[in-house]
Amino acid sequence: MNPEKDFAPLTPNIVRALNDKLYEKRKVAALEIEKLVRDFVAQNNTMQIKHVIQTLSQEFALSQHPHSRKGGLIGLAACSIALGKDSGLYLKELIEPVLTCFNDADSRLRYYACEALYNIVKVARGAVLPHFNVLFDGLSKLAADPDPNVKSGSELLDRLLKDIVTESSKFDLVSFIPLLRERIYSNNQYARQFIISWILVLVSVPDINLLDYLPEILDGLFQILGDNGKEIRKMCEVVLGEFLKEIKKNPSSVKFAEMANILVIHCQTTDDLIQLTAMCWMREFIQLAGRVMLPYSSGILTAVLPCLAYDDRKKSIKEVANVCNQSLMKLVTPEDDEPDEPKSVAQKQTEPNPEDSLPKQEGTASGGPGSCDSSFGSGINVFTSANTDRAPVTLHLDGIVQVLNCHLSDTTIGMMTRIAVLKWLYHLYIKTPRKMFRHTDSLFPILLQTLSDESDEVVLKDLEVLAEIASSPAGQTDDPGAPDGPDLRVNHSELQVPTSGRANLLNPPSTKGLEGSPSTPTMNSYFYKFMINLLQTFSSERKLLEARGPFIIRQLCLLLNAENIFHSMADILLREEDLKFASTMVHTLNTILLTSTELFQLRNQLKDLQTPESQNLFCCLYRSWCHNPVTTVSLCFLTQNYRHAYDLIQKFGDLEVTVDFLTEVDKLVQLIECPIFTSG
């Protein structure tokens, strides 16, 4: 520093002392500056006050010499003390050079800068709030300072600033949020702790409504929740807990739609605490926001469905996920099956689109195991419209079906998840049949494949879905270009459709309840296609026929009309080219007919043969039963056509006697002794 330079109104003694390496001498100079500035204040000499501050800033605090910088810092603090309440008029000039010293390589200088700023802020109090962002920015850096003394000094300043914000009603939250949103993605442990502590303070201030800006910081909070430090995780849990309390208190003011995809992302993370917390939030969102969450169903299901297969190690997550799944399912109603109305431009602007995403996001949580496709709910939405939650709600069925199909196709997925997927499909066919039948052709193959599942419960649910597809009035079409055209509906007109079933064709498909399966189903265009595909499946998978064939057919007889099942299968088998399979299948159907309690009514109908319907059924069965000699005889016994049975048995002598033939005869002999063949 040039000793000849004029630093007036600072005296040469003050200048010399400010440049001294000893703290005590710099302190003496600061007291002289304080006295000097007080005199200028008394004289209302603003020109000289500005000159003193500018000199201390440019010539000292921003000097290349470390001792000069230290002198400048203590001098600026002295100016602030002297100015008192008037310091607010000069805060920009006082604060900026001090904040510059926060970046000094010398830890002692950073400490002195912290001390100086503490004194400036302490005097100015609420007047510093217009400069809050720059103060916060500087403090956030010092919070991660490697020097413990600097960190300790920054903590004192931090507490002082928090007291000022808490006391004031003039805090500018709007201008602060962008800075908070940026800094919340810091990976530094101390910076994260600093951020969380400030959010806790702001949440506790009655005049500050941070809930309005939660969508902008929620993702960052979940990132911090995954910190390695237990204390930080705990603090973050508390903050999120406070926000959730506020959401429950004031659900009408919450921007649910803007946060839906953020939760979807974090519900899929591998961190248990983050996943459980996000899932709990999701549960509350679905229950509080209701149908507002429907547009995000595909993303929610992508996150929730894999959790349903968790074991006891993740029991809590599984339980919450189950509630989310059930609650979301209840939101789907028959009104979602209404034809899509053309949307106005205003509606298109306000309706949330789950495909839109916010590109700015650091450290996005990765999808957990079992997630099918990251494209479902992988973005974070930010909607600017205040009317977002009141916009028309649309059920994006295409996305939902894609997610369900994906999970059902995944052979590694857990049993409970597969059951949940099938329950969803059944529910959608009940509530939104017209829209669901657009997807039936893509779903049909995987539903047939699921019949091979090792779980009986999965197969049962699968059969319920298939039965609903086969019987729903919404699946009826006379369009010759339908997937199951005329070639697949041979003799469809011969199928026995119950009278009550025909009446159901007149009812809207939305009248069916959630739980009830059709007791008197109509046979729609998909029924015959289902029967053909089922028999093809049995033909290509003989092990499935042996292990599950009777079980599947008996359940279908309960879910659908037994007469129609047997009538259609017999009709299809009549055209079967693989005669060995036809014989095996007829034998299986015959055994079910003779032994299953589910077929009691059908057996009685065949014993009677007094009505045209029963006679028609017998003729149809007889033609196919001829694929197997023993089953043909047993059908004659059942229907009391004893003379014809006698004639057939006479022909047995002309047949090749094989082990299988003898086995079937043996079984027939045993059955003859049963009450099935006795006349009523």
PDB file of C-alpha atoms in Angstrom, residues 142-315:
ATOM      1  CA  LEU A 142     -19.153 -21.304   4.931  1.00  0.00           C
ATOM      2  CA  ALA A 143     -21.359 -24.077   6.332  1.00  0.00           C
ATOM      3  CA  ALA A 144     -19.115 -26.540   4.504  1.00  0.00           C
ATOM      4  CA  ASP A 145     -15.873 -24.734   5.417  1.00  0.00           C
ATOM      5  CA  PRO A 146     -13.079 -27.140   6.413  1.00  0.00           C
ATOM      6  CA  ASP A 147     -11.847 -24.852   9.210  1.00  0.00           C
ATOM      7  CA  PRO A 148     -13.726 -25.468  12.497  1.00  0.00           C
ATOM      8  CA  ASN A 149     -13.318 -21.853  13.667  1.00  0.00           C
ATOM      9  CA  VAL A 150     -14.815 -20.495  10.442  1.00  0.00           C
ATOM     10  CA  LYS A 151     -17.640 -23.006  10.665  1.00  0.00           C
ATOM     11  CA  SER A 152     -18.285 -22.027  14.280  1.00  0.00           C
ATOM     12  CA  GLY A 153     -18.375 -18.341  13.341  1.00  0.00           C
ATOM     13  CA  SER A 154     -20.747 -19.021  10.468  1.00  0.00           C
ATOM     14  CA  GLU A 155     -23.078 -20.883  12.821  1.00  0.00           C
ATOM     15  CA  LEU A 156     -23.319 -17.805  15.093  1.00  0.00           C
ATOM     16  CA  LEU A 157     -24.122 -15.627  12.094  1.00  0.00           C
ATOM     17  CA  ASP A 158     -26.584 -18.228  10.843  1.00  0.00           C
ATOM     18  CA  ARG A 159     -28.489 -18.241  14.160  1.00  0.00           C
ATOM     19  CA  LEU A 160     -28.626 -14.441  14.161  1.00  0.00           C
ATOM     20  CA  LEU A 161     -30.027 -14.378  10.640  1.00  0.00           C
ATOM     21  CA  LYS A 162     -32.617 -17.029  11.536  1.00  0.00           C
ATOM     22  CA  ASP A 163     -33.763 -14.942  14.507  1.00  0.00           C
ATOM     23  CA  ILE A 164     -34.199 -11.930  12.233  1.00  0.00           C
ATOM     24  CA  VAL A 165     -36.216 -13.894   9.653  1.00  0.00           C
ATOM     25  CA  THR A 166     -38.392 -15.431  12.371  1.00  0.00           C
ATOM     26  CA  GLU A 167     -39.169 -12.010  13.867  1.00  0.00           C
ATOM     27  CA  SER A 168     -39.871 -10.291  10.553  1.00  0.00           C
ATOM     28  CA  SER A 169     -42.994 -10.274   8.425  1.00  0.00           C
ATOM     29  CA  LYS A 170     -41.170  -8.889   5.380  1.00  0.00           C
ATOM     30  CA  PHE A 171     -39.223 -11.948   4.281  1.00  0.00           C
ATOM     31  CA  ASP A 172     -39.246 -12.211   0.461  1.00  0.00           C
ATOM     32  CA  LEU A 173     -39.941 -15.919  -0.041  1.00  0.00           C
ATOM     33  CA  VAL A 174     -40.585 -15.590  -3.788  1.00  0.00           C
ATOM     34  CA  SER A 175     -37.081 -14.345  -4.579  1.00  0.00           C
ATOM     35  CA  PHE A 176     -35.490 -16.817  -2.152  1.00  0.00           C
ATOM     36  CA  ILE A 177     -37.058 -19.999  -3.617  1.00  0.00           C
ATOM     37  CA  PRO A 178     -34.888 -20.141  -6.792  1.00  0.00           C
ATOM     38  CA  LEU A 179     -31.748 -19.994  -4.645  1.00  0.00           C
ATOM     39  CA  LEU A 180     -33.097 -22.627  -2.273  1.00  0.00           C
ATOM     40  CA  ARG A 181     -34.059 -24.859  -5.213  1.00  0.00           C
ATOM     41  CA  GLU A 182     -30.530 -24.603  -6.568  1.00  0.00           C
ATOM     42  CA  ARG A 183     -28.682 -25.164  -3.292  1.00  0.00           C
ATOM     43  CA  ILE A 184     -30.882 -28.038  -2.131  1.00  0.00           C
ATOM     44  CA  TYR A 185     -29.105 -30.331  -4.607  1.00  0.00           C
ATOM     45  CA  SER A 186     -25.751 -29.924  -2.873  1.00  0.00           C
ATOM     46  CA  ASN A 187     -24.029 -33.220  -2.065  1.00  0.00           C
ATOM     47  CA  ASN A 188     -21.974 -31.738   0.785  1.00  0.00           C
ATOM     48  CA  GLN A 189     -23.081 -33.034   4.166  1.00  0.00           C
ATOM     49  CA  TYR A 190     -22.752 -29.692   5.971  1.00  0.00           C
ATOM     50  CA  ALA A 191     -24.385 -27.733   3.166  1.00  0.00           C
ATOM     51  CA  ARG A 192     -27.323 -30.150   3.290  1.00  0.00           C
ATOM     52  CA  GLN A 193     -27.609 -29.742   7.053  1.00  0.00           C
ATOM     53  CA  PHE A 194     -27.561 -25.952   6.578  1.00  0.00           C
ATOM     54  CA  ILE A 195     -30.339 -26.118   3.957  1.00  0.00           C
ATOM     55  CA  ILE A 196     -32.531 -28.411   6.058  1.00  0.00           C
ATOM     56  CA  SER A 197     -32.120 -26.223   9.143  1.00  0.00           C
ATOM     57  CA  TRP A 198     -33.326 -23.207   7.164  1.00  0.00           C
ATOM     58  CA  ILE A 199     -36.319 -25.029   5.748  1.00  0.00           C
ATOM     59  CA  LEU A 200     -37.255 -26.061   9.288  1.00  0.00           C
ATOM     60  CA  VAL A 201     -37.117 -22.416  10.366  1.00  0.00           C
ATOM     61  CA  LEU A 202     -39.187 -21.188   7.421  1.00  0.00           C
ATOM     62  CA  VAL A 203     -41.818 -23.898   7.975  1.00  0.00           C
ATOM     63  CA  SER A 204     -42.192 -22.778  11.600  1.00  0.00           C
ATOM     64  CA  VAL A 205     -42.843 -19.100  10.738  1.00  0.00           C
ATOM     65  CA  PRO A 206     -46.634 -18.485  10.603  1.00  0.00           C
ATOM     66  CA  ASP A 207     -46.361 -15.634   8.070  1.00  0.00           C
ATOM     67  CA  ILE A 208     -44.339 -17.739   5.615  1.00  0.00           C
ATOM     68  CA  ASN A 209     -46.274 -20.243   3.483  1.00  0.00           C
ATOM     69  CA  LEU A 210     -43.580 -22.558   2.153  1.00  0.00           C
ATOM     70  CA  LEU A 211     -46.213 -25.148   1.182  1.00  0.00           C
ATOM     71  CA  ASP A 212     -46.970 -23.176  -2.002  1.00  0.00           C
ATOM     72  CA  TYR A 213     -43.401 -23.749  -3.166  1.00  0.00           C
ATOM     73  CA  LEU A 214     -43.069 -27.357  -2.028  1.00  0.00           C
ATOM     74  CA  PRO A 215     -43.138 -28.739  -5.616  1.00  0.00           C
ATOM     75  CA  GLU A 216     -39.900 -26.852  -6.298  1.00  0.00           C
ATOM     76  CA  ILE A 217     -37.959 -28.334  -3.383  1.00  0.00           C
ATOM     77  CA  LEU A 218     -39.637 -31.712  -2.753  1.00  0.00           C
ATOM     78  CA  ASP A 219     -37.316 -33.677  -5.037  1.00  0.00           C
ATOM     79  CA  GLY A 220     -34.285 -32.119  -3.356  1.00  0.00           C
ATOM     80  CA  LEU A 221     -35.640 -33.032   0.077  1.00  0.00           C
ATOM     81  CA  PHE A 222     -35.953 -36.672  -0.950  1.00  0.00           C
ATOM     82  CA  GLN A 223     -32.383 -36.540  -2.260  1.00  0.00           C
ATOM     83  CA  ILE A 224     -31.196 -35.287   1.132  1.00  0.00           C
ATOM     84  CA  LEU A 225     -33.246 -37.996   2.871  1.00  0.00           C
ATOM     85  CA  GLY A 226     -30.813 -40.477   1.348  1.00  0.00           C
ATOM     86  CA  ASP A 227     -27.759 -38.837   2.959  1.00  0.00           C
ATOM     87  CA  ASN A 228     -25.272 -41.106   4.704  1.00  0.00           C
ATOM     88  CA  GLY A 229     -25.432 -39.078   7.899  1.00  0.00           C
ATOM     89  CA  LYS A 230     -28.048 -40.239  10.397  1.00  0.00           C
ATOM     90  CA  GLU A 231     -28.521 -36.758  11.836  1.00  0.00           C
ATOM     91  CA  ILE A 232     -29.232 -35.225   8.431  1.00  0.00           C
ATOM     92  CA  ARG A 233     -31.641 -38.025   7.520  1.00  0.00           C
ATOM     93  CA  LYS A 234     -33.456 -37.475  10.819  1.00  0.00           C
ATOM     94  CA  MET A 235     -33.671 -33.715  10.260  1.00  0.00           C
ATOM     95  CA  CYS A 236     -35.004 -34.295   6.766  1.00  0.00           C
ATOM     96  CA  GLU A 237     -37.587 -36.754   8.099  1.00  0.00           C
ATOM     97  CA  VAL A 238     -38.786 -34.069  10.504  1.00  0.00           C
ATOM     98  CA  VAL A 239     -39.051 -31.487   7.705  1.00  0.00           C
ATOM     99  CA  LEU A 240     -40.999 -33.859   5.452  1.00  0.00           C
ATOM    100  CA  GLY A 241     -43.203 -34.789   8.403  1.00  0.00           C
ATOM    101  CA  GLU A 242     -44.011 -31.120   9.004  1.00  0.00           C
ATOM    102  CA  PHE A 243     -44.892 -30.606   5.369  1.00  0.00           C
ATOM    103  CA  LEU A 244     -47.150 -33.667   5.375  1.00  0.00           C
ATOM    104  CA  LYS A 245     -48.970 -32.322   8.462  1.00  0.00           C
ATOM    105  CA  GLU A 246     -49.576 -29.056   6.634  1.00  0.00           C
ATOM    106  CA  ILE A 247     -50.806 -30.916   3.562  1.00  0.00           C
ATOM    107  CA  LYS A 248     -53.341 -32.835   5.666  1.00  0.00           C
ATOM    108  CA  LYS A 249     -54.495 -29.586   7.307  1.00  0.00           C
ATOM    109  CA  ASN A 250     -54.883 -27.644   4.059  1.00  0.00           C
ATOM    110  CA  PRO A 251     -55.412 -30.110   1.205  1.00  0.00           C
ATOM    111  CA  SER A 252     -57.377 -27.580  -0.852  1.00  0.00           C
ATOM    112  CA  SER A 253     -54.296 -25.373  -1.283  1.00  0.00           C
ATOM    113  CA  VAL A 254     -51.867 -28.191  -2.140  1.00  0.00           C
ATOM    114  CA  LYS A 255     -50.498 -28.579  -5.681  1.00  0.00           C
ATOM    115  CA  PHE A 256     -50.859 -32.364  -5.733  1.00  0.00           C
ATOM    116  CA  ALA A 257     -50.503 -32.719  -9.492  1.00  0.00           C
ATOM    117  CA  GLU A 258     -47.178 -30.890  -9.539  1.00  0.00           C
ATOM    118  CA  MET A 259     -45.660 -33.328  -7.059  1.00  0.00           C
ATOM    119  CA  ALA A 260     -47.152 -36.620  -8.281  1.00  0.00           C
ATOM    120  CA  ASN A 261     -44.277 -37.657 -10.538  1.00  0.00           C
ATOM    121  CA  ILE A 262     -41.683 -36.617  -7.958  1.00  0.00           C
ATOM    122  CA  LEU A 263     -43.209 -39.191  -5.605  1.00  0.00           C
ATOM    123  CA  VAL A 264     -43.404 -41.781  -8.396  1.00  0.00           C
ATOM    124  CA  ILE A 265     -39.647 -41.478  -8.900  1.00  0.00           C
ATOM    125  CA  HIS A 266     -38.759 -41.799  -5.232  1.00  0.00           C
ATOM    126  CA  CYS A 267     -41.217 -44.641  -4.645  1.00  0.00           C
ATOM    127  CA  GLN A 268     -38.945 -46.669  -6.935  1.00  0.00           C
ATOM    128  CA  THR A 269     -35.628 -45.986  -5.207  1.00  0.00           C
ATOM    129  CA  THR A 270     -33.573 -48.729  -3.563  1.00  0.00           C
ATOM    130  CA  ASP A 271     -33.196 -46.734  -0.328  1.00  0.00           C
ATOM    131  CA  ASP A 272     -35.756 -48.113   2.148  1.00  0.00           C
ATOM    132  CA  LEU A 273     -36.294 -44.847   4.039  1.00  0.00           C
ATOM    133  CA  ILE A 274     -36.813 -42.802   0.881  1.00  0.00           C
ATOM    134  CA  GLN A 275     -39.113 -45.437  -0.610  1.00  0.00           C
ATOM    135  CA  LEU A 276     -41.228 -45.788   2.539  1.00  0.00           C
ATOM    136  CA  THR A 277     -41.507 -42.022   2.991  1.00  0.00           C
ATOM    137  CA  ALA A 278     -42.418 -41.434  -0.652  1.00  0.00           C
ATOM    138  CA  MET A 279     -44.951 -44.266  -0.511  1.00  0.00           C
ATOM    139  CA  CYS A 280     -46.566 -42.757   2.613  1.00  0.00           C
ATOM    140  CA  TRP A 281     -46.823 -39.439   0.812  1.00  0.00           C
ATOM    141  CA  MET A 282     -48.320 -41.178  -2.198  1.00  0.00           C
ATOM    142  CA  ARG A 283     -50.934 -42.824   0.012  1.00  0.00           C
ATOM    143  CA  GLU A 284     -51.942 -39.446   1.465  1.00  0.00           C
ATOM    144  CA  PHE A 285     -51.981 -37.808  -1.974  1.00  0.00           C
ATOM    145  CA  ILE A 286     -54.309 -40.442  -3.429  1.00  0.00           C
ATOM    146  CA  GLN A 287     -56.642 -40.253  -0.449  1.00  0.00           C
ATOM    147  CA  LEU A 288     -56.631 -36.446  -0.207  1.00  0.00           C
ATOM    148  CA  ALA A 289     -56.510 -35.448  -3.878  1.00  0.00           C
ATOM    149  CA  GLY A 290     -58.707 -38.250  -5.209  1.00  0.00           C
ATOM    150  CA  ARG A 291     -59.255 -38.203  -8.965  1.00  0.00           C
ATOM    151  CA  VAL A 292     -56.629 -35.480  -9.432  1.00  0.00           C
ATOM    152  CA  MET A 293     -54.126 -38.343  -9.217  1.00  0.00           C
ATOM    153  CA  LEU A 294     -55.756 -40.419 -11.981  1.00  0.00           C
ATOM    154  CA  PRO A 295     -53.651 -38.997 -14.848  1.00  0.00           C
ATOM    155  CA  TYR A 296     -50.580 -40.332 -13.026  1.00  0.00           C
ATOM    156  CA  SER A 297     -51.959 -43.850 -12.562  1.00  0.00           C
ATOM    157  CA  SER A 298     -49.488 -45.548 -14.895  1.00  0.00           C
ATOM    158  CA  GLY A 299     -46.528 -44.054 -13.046  1.00  0.00           C
ATOM    159  CA  ILE A 300     -48.031 -44.834  -9.650  1.00  0.00           C
ATOM    160  CA  LEU A 301     -48.677 -48.448 -10.640  1.00  0.00           C
ATOM    161  CA  THR A 302     -45.129 -48.777 -11.983  1.00  0.00           C
ATOM    162  CA  ALA A 303     -43.889 -47.750  -8.541  1.00  0.00           C
ATOM    163  CA  VAL A 304     -46.436 -49.543  -6.375  1.00  0.00           C
ATOM    164  CA  LEU A 305     -46.970 -52.939  -8.013  1.00  0.00           C
ATOM    165  CA  PRO A 306     -43.456 -54.386  -7.444  1.00  0.00           C
ATOM    166  CA  CYS A 307     -43.682 -53.447  -3.743  1.00  0.00           C
ATOM    167  CA  LEU A 308     -46.677 -55.753  -3.259  1.00  0.00           C
ATOM    168  CA  ALA A 309     -44.354 -58.750  -3.648  1.00  0.00           C
ATOM    169  CA  TYR A 310     -41.920 -57.603  -0.933  1.00  0.00           C
ATOM    170  CA  ASP A 311     -41.142 -60.013   1.898  1.00  0.00           C
ATOM    171  CA  ASP A 312     -41.262 -59.287   5.645  1.00  0.00           C
ATOM    172  CA  ARG A 313     -37.973 -57.383   5.527  1.00  0.00           C
ATOM    173  CA  LYS A 314     -39.876 -54.603   3.761  1.00  0.00           C
ATOM    174  CA  LYS A 315     -43.244 -55.246   5.346  1.00  0.00           C
TER     175      LYS A 315
END
